[in-house]
Amino acid sequence: MRIGEAARHSGVSAKMIRHYESIGLLAPAARRDNTYRDFDIRDVHDLAFIRRARDLGFSIEEIGRLLALWRDRDRPSREVKEIASAHIAEMEARIARMQEMVATLRHLAECCAGDERPDCPILSGLAGIDADAPGNSHPRQPDHADQRADQR
Amino acid sequence: MRIGEAARHSGVSAKMIRHYESIGLLAPAARRDNTYRDFDIRDVHDLAFIRRARDLGFSIEEIGRLLALWRDRDRPSREVKEIASAHIAEMEARIARMQEMVATLRHLAECCAGDERPDCPILSGLAGIDADAPGNSHPRQPDHADQRADQR
DNA sequence: ATAAACCCTCCCATCATGGGAAGGTCAAGC
DNA sequence: GCTTGACCTTCCCATGATGGGAGGGTTTAT
């Protein structure tokens, strides 16, 4: 089948199929008449595998390793689980960071009237005025410089 | 002060300061001797504002709007709150998507022995074998094609 | 024969950030 | 005076995953 059909059956766009081939995630597809790519069922299975792994947030690099293990009948499931566990931990860390951001921002937003008046705790917070600090009602010098939050 | 000092005081790298200027997020900095940029306290305040907004996950585009509102003494706090609320909603949606991925993957990983044997529910799951489906113990044809999950 | 629906390869854009090259400036120390 | 080192400048390239689109070729059905 041609790339469009393979795309439809696998849920991976033709654009991405070519891309995965170009970066070596997939072996170069067979060619018909030396121009059009020619896919069979197994290729579609590979693509659907990739698609599902992407849907679970795995990076291309991780998917490459998962594909290799999938093809290796003698793999130890330990190796698969290690990749999955590391990925879970990574996602949970990202979730935690985002939840912190949401909590901080929600707190600021709750204190904001959100009306026609200009006073705004959200802007004050971004400007470095810590409304929660005891006895602190004036701007603080930006004396922070190195605490990289490592977010996103 | 020169860019390095402004970077140290604001927590924004020199590289990014130049970048923010080049994309118009910040007005072009003053120049000394027609070559080096020259920053004052207010510039550093702006940079620290940007830095905090980035730490809360705002995009550059959102930060541009927040900066404009910050500088406008007559802003309605409503507008600020709208931006913040939309951003909170966006982050929560992303968190929810990631939590779904984690839940799915954790489930697969829990069923995986993680030892030297090759049997692996994680790989089976990625290959499209739905272990949870009742009476389903053989591979499923990849008959999905259009349900874009809109994740990440 | 022509139109529609495919396919091909390339290049560019996104978003935020960093690396690094090639070169200019300035202050301190010899 | 001259070197050294620590700055600064601009410009280009890379990341990761994905899409857009140009310019051109092929196949198939009417």
Short mmCIF file of C-alpha atoms (C1' of nucleotides) in Angstrom, two decimals:
data_model
loop_
_atom_site.label_atom_id
_atom_site.label_comp_id
_atom_site.label_asym_id
_atom_site.label_seq_id
_atom_site.Cartn_x
_atom_site.Cartn_y
_atom_site.Cartn_z
CA MET A 1 0.00 0.00 0.00
CA ARG A 2 1.09 3.59 -0.50
CA ILE A 3 1.98 6.05 2.22
CA GLY A 4 -1.46 7.63 2.44
CA GLU A 5 -3.14 4.36 3.16
CA ALA A 6 -0.47 3.38 5.66
CA ALA A 7 -1.04 6.73 7.34
CA ARG A 8 -4.78 6.19 7.52
CA HIS A 9 -4.38 2.70 8.94
CA SER A 10 -1.73 3.57 11.48
CA GLY A 11 -2.84 6.99 12.63
CA VAL A 12 0.59 8.42 11.78
CA SER A 13 0.61 11.19 9.19
CA ALA A 14 2.42 10.64 5.90
CA LYS A 15 4.61 13.55 6.83
CA MET A 16 5.69 11.87 10.02
CA ILE A 17 6.18 8.49 8.40
CA ARG A 18 8.71 10.05 6.05
CA HIS A 19 10.26 11.86 8.98
CA TYR A 20 10.62 8.71 11.07
CA GLU A 21 12.31 7.06 8.13
CA SER A 22 14.64 10.00 7.61
CA ILE A 23 15.85 10.01 11.21
CA GLY A 24 16.37 6.28 11.19
CA LEU A 25 13.59 5.31 13.56
CA LEU A 26 12.25 3.09 10.80
CA ALA A 27 14.16 1.22 8.12
CA PRO A 28 13.77 2.80 4.69
CA ALA A 29 10.50 1.64 3.19
CA ALA A 30 10.41 -0.52 0.10
CA ARG A 31 9.88 1.38 -3.14
CA ARG A 32 7.64 0.69 -6.05
CA ASP A 33 8.85 1.81 -9.50
CA ASN A 34 11.73 3.34 -7.59
CA THR A 35 9.62 6.31 -6.47
CA TYR A 36 6.59 5.57 -4.29
CA ARG A 37 7.05 3.94 -0.92
CA ASP A 38 5.37 0.57 -0.52
CA PHE A 39 4.11 -0.54 2.90
CA ASP A 40 2.86 -3.88 4.10
CA ILE A 41 0.93 -4.90 7.20
CA ARG A 42 4.02 -5.22 9.31
CA ASP A 43 5.04 -1.68 8.49
CA VAL A 44 1.60 -0.53 9.55
CA HIS A 45 1.98 -2.42 12.81
CA ASP A 46 5.25 -0.67 13.47
CA LEU A 47 3.66 2.67 12.77
CA ALA A 48 0.71 1.95 15.05
CA PHE A 49 3.18 0.95 17.76
CA ILE A 50 4.94 4.26 17.37
CA ARG A 51 1.65 6.07 17.39
CA ARG A 52 0.57 4.52 20.66
CA ALA A 53 3.93 5.15 22.25
CA ARG A 54 3.71 8.80 21.22
CA ASP A 55 0.24 8.95 22.72
CA LEU A 56 1.76 7.80 25.99
CA GLY A 57 4.29 10.62 25.81
CA PHE A 58 7.41 8.62 24.94
CA SER A 59 10.09 10.53 23.08
CA ILE A 60 11.33 9.38 19.70
CA GLU A 61 14.54 8.24 21.33
CA GLU A 62 12.66 6.09 23.84
CA ILE A 63 10.45 4.72 21.11
CA GLY A 64 13.54 3.67 19.20
CA ARG A 65 14.64 1.60 22.17
CA LEU A 66 11.15 0.20 22.69
CA LEU A 67 10.92 -0.82 19.05
CA ALA A 68 14.25 -2.60 19.27
CA LEU A 69 13.10 -4.50 22.36
CA TRP A 70 9.79 -5.29 20.71
CA ARG A 71 11.62 -6.89 17.80
CA ASP A 72 13.99 -8.80 20.04
CA ARG A 73 12.24 -11.97 21.09
CA ASP A 74 14.85 -12.59 23.77
CA ARG A 75 14.50 -9.23 25.48
CA PRO A 76 14.28 -9.21 29.24
CA SER A 77 11.00 -7.49 30.18
CA ARG A 78 13.09 -5.75 32.84
CA GLU A 79 14.55 -3.48 30.19
CA VAL A 80 11.14 -2.50 28.92
CA LYS A 81 9.91 -1.83 32.40
CA GLU A 82 12.93 0.31 33.15
CA ILE A 83 12.18 2.56 30.21
CA ALA A 84 8.53 2.77 31.15
CA SER A 85 9.24 3.47 34.80
CA ALA A 86 11.73 6.19 34.00
CA HIS A 87 9.19 7.75 31.69
CA ILE A 88 6.48 7.61 34.34
CA ALA A 89 8.80 9.27 36.83
CA GLU A 90 9.69 11.95 34.32
CA MET A 91 6.07 12.70 33.57
CA GLU A 92 5.18 12.78 37.22
CA ALA A 93 7.96 15.25 37.85
CA ARG A 94 6.64 17.44 35.07
CA ILE A 95 3.12 17.15 36.44
CA ALA A 96 4.33 18.15 39.88
CA ARG A 97 6.11 21.20 38.50
CA MET A 98 3.04 22.26 36.57
CA GLN A 99 0.85 21.72 39.60
CA GLU A 100 3.11 24.00 41.59
CA MET A 101 2.76 26.66 38.93
CA VAL A 102 -1.00 26.27 38.91
CA ALA A 103 -1.16 26.49 42.70
CA THR A 104 0.92 29.65 42.78
CA LEU A 105 -0.99 31.27 40.00
CA ARG A 106 -4.36 30.23 41.33
CA HIS A 107 -3.48 31.79 44.64
CA LEU A 108 -2.61 35.07 42.98
CA ALA A 109 -5.71 34.96 40.81
CA GLU A 110 -7.95 34.31 43.79
CA CYS A 111 -6.75 37.53 45.38
CA CYS A 112 -7.46 39.49 42.20
CA ALA A 113 -10.79 41.28 41.98
CA GLY A 114 -10.87 40.93 38.21
CA ASP A 115 -12.92 44.07 37.71
CA GLU A 116 -12.34 47.51 36.17
CA ARG A 117 -9.96 48.67 38.88
CA PRO A 118 -6.23 48.58 38.15
CA ASP A 119 -5.04 47.02 41.40
CA CYS A 120 -3.89 43.52 40.64
CA PRO A 121 -2.14 41.03 42.90
CA ILE A 122 -1.24 38.94 39.88
CA LEU A 123 0.87 41.72 38.40
CA SER A 124 2.25 42.57 41.83
CA GLY A 125 3.27 38.98 42.27
CA LEU A 126 5.00 38.89 38.90
CA ALA A 127 6.69 42.16 39.77
CA GLY A 128 8.19 40.52 42.82
CA ILE A 129 5.95 41.91 45.53
CA ASP A 130 5.32 39.01 47.83
CA ALA A 131 1.86 39.66 49.26
CA ASP A 132 2.22 36.78 51.68
CA ALA A 133 5.41 37.85 53.34
CA PRO A 134 4.64 39.17 56.84
CA GLY A 135 4.99 42.93 57.14
CA ASN A 136 5.96 43.33 53.54
CA SER A 137 3.96 45.99 51.77
CA HIS A 138 6.54 47.45 49.44
CA PRO A 139 8.41 46.17 46.42
CA ARG A 140 11.31 43.88 47.00
CA GLN A 141 14.62 44.22 45.20
CA PRO A 142 15.10 41.42 42.76
CA ASP A 143 17.84 39.78 44.80
CA HIS A 144 17.37 36.38 43.24
CA ALA A 145 19.70 35.36 40.47
CA ASP A 146 20.67 31.75 40.47
CA GLN A 147 17.70 29.64 41.53
CA ARG A 148 16.92 28.12 38.19
CA ALA A 149 13.56 26.48 38.61
CA ASP A 150 14.16 23.88 35.91
CA GLN A 151 10.50 23.92 34.94
CA ARG A 152 8.71 23.19 31.70
CA MET B 1 25.14 48.12 33.96
CA ARG B 2 26.15 45.73 31.20
CA ILE B 3 24.21 42.71 30.05
CA GLY B 4 26.05 40.20 32.21
CA GLU B 5 25.21 42.05 35.39
CA ALA B 6 21.60 42.54 34.30
CA ALA B 7 21.44 38.82 33.65
CA ARG B 8 22.81 37.99 37.08
CA HIS B 9 20.39 40.35 38.82
CA SER B 10 17.32 39.30 36.89
CA GLY B 11 17.87 35.60 36.51
CA VAL B 12 17.48 35.89 32.73
CA SER B 13 20.47 34.79 30.67
CA ALA B 14 22.27 37.35 28.49
CA LYS B 15 21.36 35.21 25.54
CA MET B 16 17.68 35.45 26.32
CA ILE B 17 17.83 39.17 27.07
CA ARG B 18 19.12 39.76 23.55
CA HIS B 19 16.52 37.39 22.23
CA TYR B 20 13.65 39.14 24.00
CA GLU B 21 14.86 42.41 22.57
CA SER B 22 15.14 40.98 19.07
CA ILE B 23 11.58 39.66 19.05
CA GLY B 24 10.22 42.93 20.40
CA LEU B 25 9.20 41.74 23.83
CA LEU B 26 11.45 44.42 25.25
CA ALA B 27 12.29 47.83 23.82
CA PRO B 28 15.84 48.00 22.43
CA ALA B 29 18.23 48.61 25.32
CA ALA B 30 20.22 51.82 25.56
CA ARG B 31 23.77 51.58 24.22
CA ARG B 32 27.03 52.77 25.62
CA ASP B 33 29.73 53.87 23.12
CA ASN B 34 27.38 52.64 20.46
CA THR B 35 28.18 48.99 21.12
CA TYR B 36 27.47 47.60 24.61
CA ARG B 37 23.93 47.53 25.94
CA ASP B 38 23.34 49.60 29.06
CA PHE B 39 20.71 48.53 31.58
CA ASP B 40 19.25 50.35 34.56
CA ILE B 41 17.19 49.14 37.50
CA ARG B 42 13.93 49.41 35.64
CA ASP B 43 15.23 47.18 32.88
CA VAL B 44 16.21 44.64 35.49
CA HIS B 45 12.73 44.85 36.99
CA ASP B 46 11.22 44.12 33.60
CA LEU B 47 13.52 41.16 33.16
CA ALA B 48 12.70 39.80 36.59
CA PHE B 49 9.03 40.15 35.75
CA ILE B 50 9.55 38.12 32.61
CA ARG B 51 11.55 35.56 34.51
CA ARG B 52 8.78 35.05 37.08
CA ALA B 53 6.14 34.84 34.38
CA ARG B 54 8.20 32.20 32.57
CA ASP B 55 8.54 30.31 35.84
CA LEU B 56 4.76 30.24 36.01
CA GLY B 57 4.64 28.79 32.53
CA PHE B 58 3.36 31.78 30.61
CA SER B 59 4.29 31.90 26.94
CA ILE B 60 6.24 34.80 25.49
CA GLU B 61 3.09 36.01 23.80
CA GLU B 62 1.18 36.05 27.08
CA ILE B 63 4.06 37.75 28.81
CA GLY B 64 3.98 40.49 26.21
CA ARG B 65 0.37 41.16 27.07
CA LEU B 66 1.07 41.00 30.79
CA LEU B 67 3.95 43.44 30.45
CA ALA B 68 1.73 45.87 28.56
CA LEU B 69 -0.91 45.66 31.26
CA TRP B 70 1.70 46.04 33.95
CA ARG B 71 2.88 49.28 32.38
CA ASP B 72 -0.64 50.59 31.90
CA ARG B 73 -1.71 52.21 35.13
CA ASP B 74 -5.32 52.29 33.99
CA ARG B 75 -5.61 48.59 33.15
CA PRO B 76 -8.66 46.78 34.40
CA SER B 77 -7.49 43.91 36.59
CA ARG B 78 -10.15 41.90 34.77
CA GLU B 79 -7.88 41.67 31.75
CA VAL B 80 -4.99 40.38 33.78
CA LYS B 81 -7.18 37.85 35.48
CA GLU B 82 -8.51 36.65 32.16
CA ILE B 83 -5.03 35.89 30.91
CA ALA B 84 -4.12 34.15 34.14
CA SER B 85 -7.32 32.11 34.24
CA ALA B 86 -6.95 30.98 30.66
CA HIS B 87 -3.39 29.96 31.42
CA ILE B 88 -4.46 28.03 34.50
CA ALA B 89 -7.09 26.21 32.47
CA GLU B 90 -4.57 25.41 29.77
CA MET B 91 -2.07 24.01 32.26
CA GLU B 92 -4.74 21.98 34.00
CA ALA B 93 -5.76 20.48 30.70
CA ARG B 94 -2.17 19.53 30.00
CA ILE B 95 -1.84 18.08 33.50
CA ALA B 96 -4.97 16.01 32.99
CA ARG B 97 -3.68 14.65 29.70
CA MET B 98 -0.37 13.71 31.25
CA GLN B 99 -2.10 12.10 34.19
CA GLU B 100 -4.08 9.95 31.80
CA MET B 101 -0.88 8.85 30.12
CA VAL B 102 0.69 8.06 33.47
CA ALA B 103 -2.35 6.08 34.57
CA THR B 104 -2.40 4.02 31.39
CA LEU B 105 1.31 3.38 31.47
CA ARG B 106 1.38 2.64 35.16
CA HIS B 107 -1.30 0.06 34.63
CA LEU B 108 0.72 -1.64 31.92
CA ALA B 109 3.88 -1.47 34.00
CA GLU B 110 2.17 -2.99 37.02
CA CYS B 111 1.31 -6.06 34.96
CA CYS B 112 4.91 -6.41 33.77
CA ALA B 113 7.14 -8.78 35.68
CA GLY B 114 10.24 -6.78 34.86
CA ASP B 115 12.54 -9.75 35.01
CA GLU B 116 14.65 -11.73 32.52
CA ARG B 117 11.68 -13.25 30.73
CA PRO B 118 10.60 -11.73 27.44
CA ASP B 119 6.84 -11.58 28.03
CA CYS B 120 5.89 -7.98 28.47
CA PRO B 121 2.43 -6.44 28.76
CA ILE B 122 3.91 -3.02 28.11
CA LEU B 123 5.08 -4.03 24.65
CA SER B 124 1.85 -5.91 24.05
CA GLY B 125 -0.11 -2.83 24.96
CA LEU B 126 1.93 -0.68 22.61
CA ALA B 127 1.47 -3.28 19.91
CA GLY B 128 -2.28 -2.91 20.24
CA ILE B 129 -3.11 -5.97 22.25
CA ASP B 130 -5.66 -4.80 24.75
CA ALA B 131 -5.15 -7.03 27.77
CA ASP B 132 -8.22 -5.63 29.49
CA ALA B 133 -10.71 -6.34 26.77
CA PRO B 134 -12.91 -9.28 27.76
CA GLY B 135 -12.14 -12.41 25.83
CA ASN B 136 -9.43 -10.76 23.83
CA SER B 137 -6.21 -12.71 23.82
CA HIS B 138 -4.95 -12.11 20.30
CA PRO B 139 -3.63 -9.07 18.46
CA ARG B 140 -6.13 -6.53 17.27
CA GLN B 141 -5.97 -5.03 13.80
CA PRO B 142 -5.04 -1.40 13.99
CA ASP B 143 -8.48 -0.22 12.95
CA HIS B 144 -8.10 3.21 14.44
CA ALA B 145 -7.08 6.00 12.16
CA ASP B 146 -8.66 9.31 12.95
CA GLN B 147 -8.86 9.72 16.69
CA ARG B 148 -6.17 12.29 17.13
CA ALA B 149 -5.56 12.44 20.83
CA ASP B 150 -4.39 16.06 20.82
CA GLN B 151 -1.98 15.31 23.58
CA ARG B 152 1.27 16.98 24.56
"C1'" DA C 1 -6.40 14.09 -23.15
"C1'" DT C 2 -7.30 16.03 -19.05
"C1'" DA C 3 -8.47 16.36 -14.15
"C1'" DA C 4 -8.18 14.57 -9.57
"C1'" DA C 5 -5.80 12.39 -6.37
"C1'" DC C 6 -1.93 10.68 -5.26
"C1'" DC C 7 3.22 10.68 -4.50
"C1'" DC C 8 8.22 12.66 -4.34
"C1'" DT C 9 12.02 15.81 -2.24
"C1'" DC C 10 13.29 20.26 -0.19
"C1'" DC C 11 12.91 24.19 2.51
"C1'" DC C 12 10.80 26.81 6.13
"C1'" DA C 13 8.20 27.66 10.58
"C1'" DT C 14 7.03 26.75 15.19
"C1'" DC C 15 8.75 27.67 20.70
"C1'" DA C 16 12.26 28.76 24.10
"C1'" DT C 17 16.78 28.12 24.72
"C1'" DG C 18 21.64 27.34 24.23
"C1'" DG C 19 26.28 26.67 21.72
"C1'" DG C 20 29.74 28.56 19.37
"C1'" DA C 21 32.44 31.29 15.87
"C1'" DA C 22 34.63 35.59 14.61
"C1'" DG C 23 35.63 39.73 16.15
"C1'" DG C 24 35.49 44.32 19.12
"C1'" DT C 25 36.40 46.68 23.91
"C1'" DC C 26 38.26 47.47 28.22
"C1'" DA C 27 40.88 47.14 32.54
"C1'" DA C 28 44.69 45.22 35.12
"C1'" DG C 29 49.29 43.74 35.31
"C1'" DC C 30 53.94 43.04 33.20
"C1'" DG D 1 53.43 49.84 25.38
"C1'" DC D 2 51.67 45.27 25.13
"C1'" DT D 3 49.51 41.10 26.59
"C1'" DT D 4 45.88 38.64 28.97
"C1'" DG D 5 41.41 37.79 30.35
"C1'" DA D 6 36.87 39.01 30.91
"C1'" DC D 7 33.71 41.06 28.97
"C1'" DC D 8 30.66 42.42 24.88
"C1'" DT D 9 28.83 42.32 19.75
"C1'" DT D 10 26.33 39.94 15.72
"C1'" DC D 11 25.30 35.86 13.12
"C1'" DC D 12 24.37 31.09 12.31
"C1'" DC D 13 23.02 26.55 13.86
"C1'" DA D 14 20.71 23.01 16.89
"C1'" DT D 15 17.17 21.08 19.69
"C1'" DG D 16 11.99 17.92 19.23
"C1'" DA D 17 7.91 16.87 16.99
"C1'" DT D 18 5.11 18.47 13.73
"C1'" DG D 19 3.01 20.90 9.94
"C1'" DG D 20 2.82 23.99 5.63
"C1'" DG D 21 3.81 24.56 1.18
"C1'" DA D 22 6.38 24.88 -3.32
"C1'" DG D 23 7.61 22.59 -7.46
"C1'" DG D 24 7.30 18.66 -9.84
"C1'" DG D 25 6.19 13.65 -11.15
"C1'" DT D 26 2.67 9.48 -11.47
"C1'" DT D 27 -1.48 7.02 -11.75
"C1'" DT D 28 -6.22 6.37 -12.67
"C1'" DA D 29 -10.66 7.38 -14.10
"C1'" DT D 30 -13.48 9.85 -17.08
#
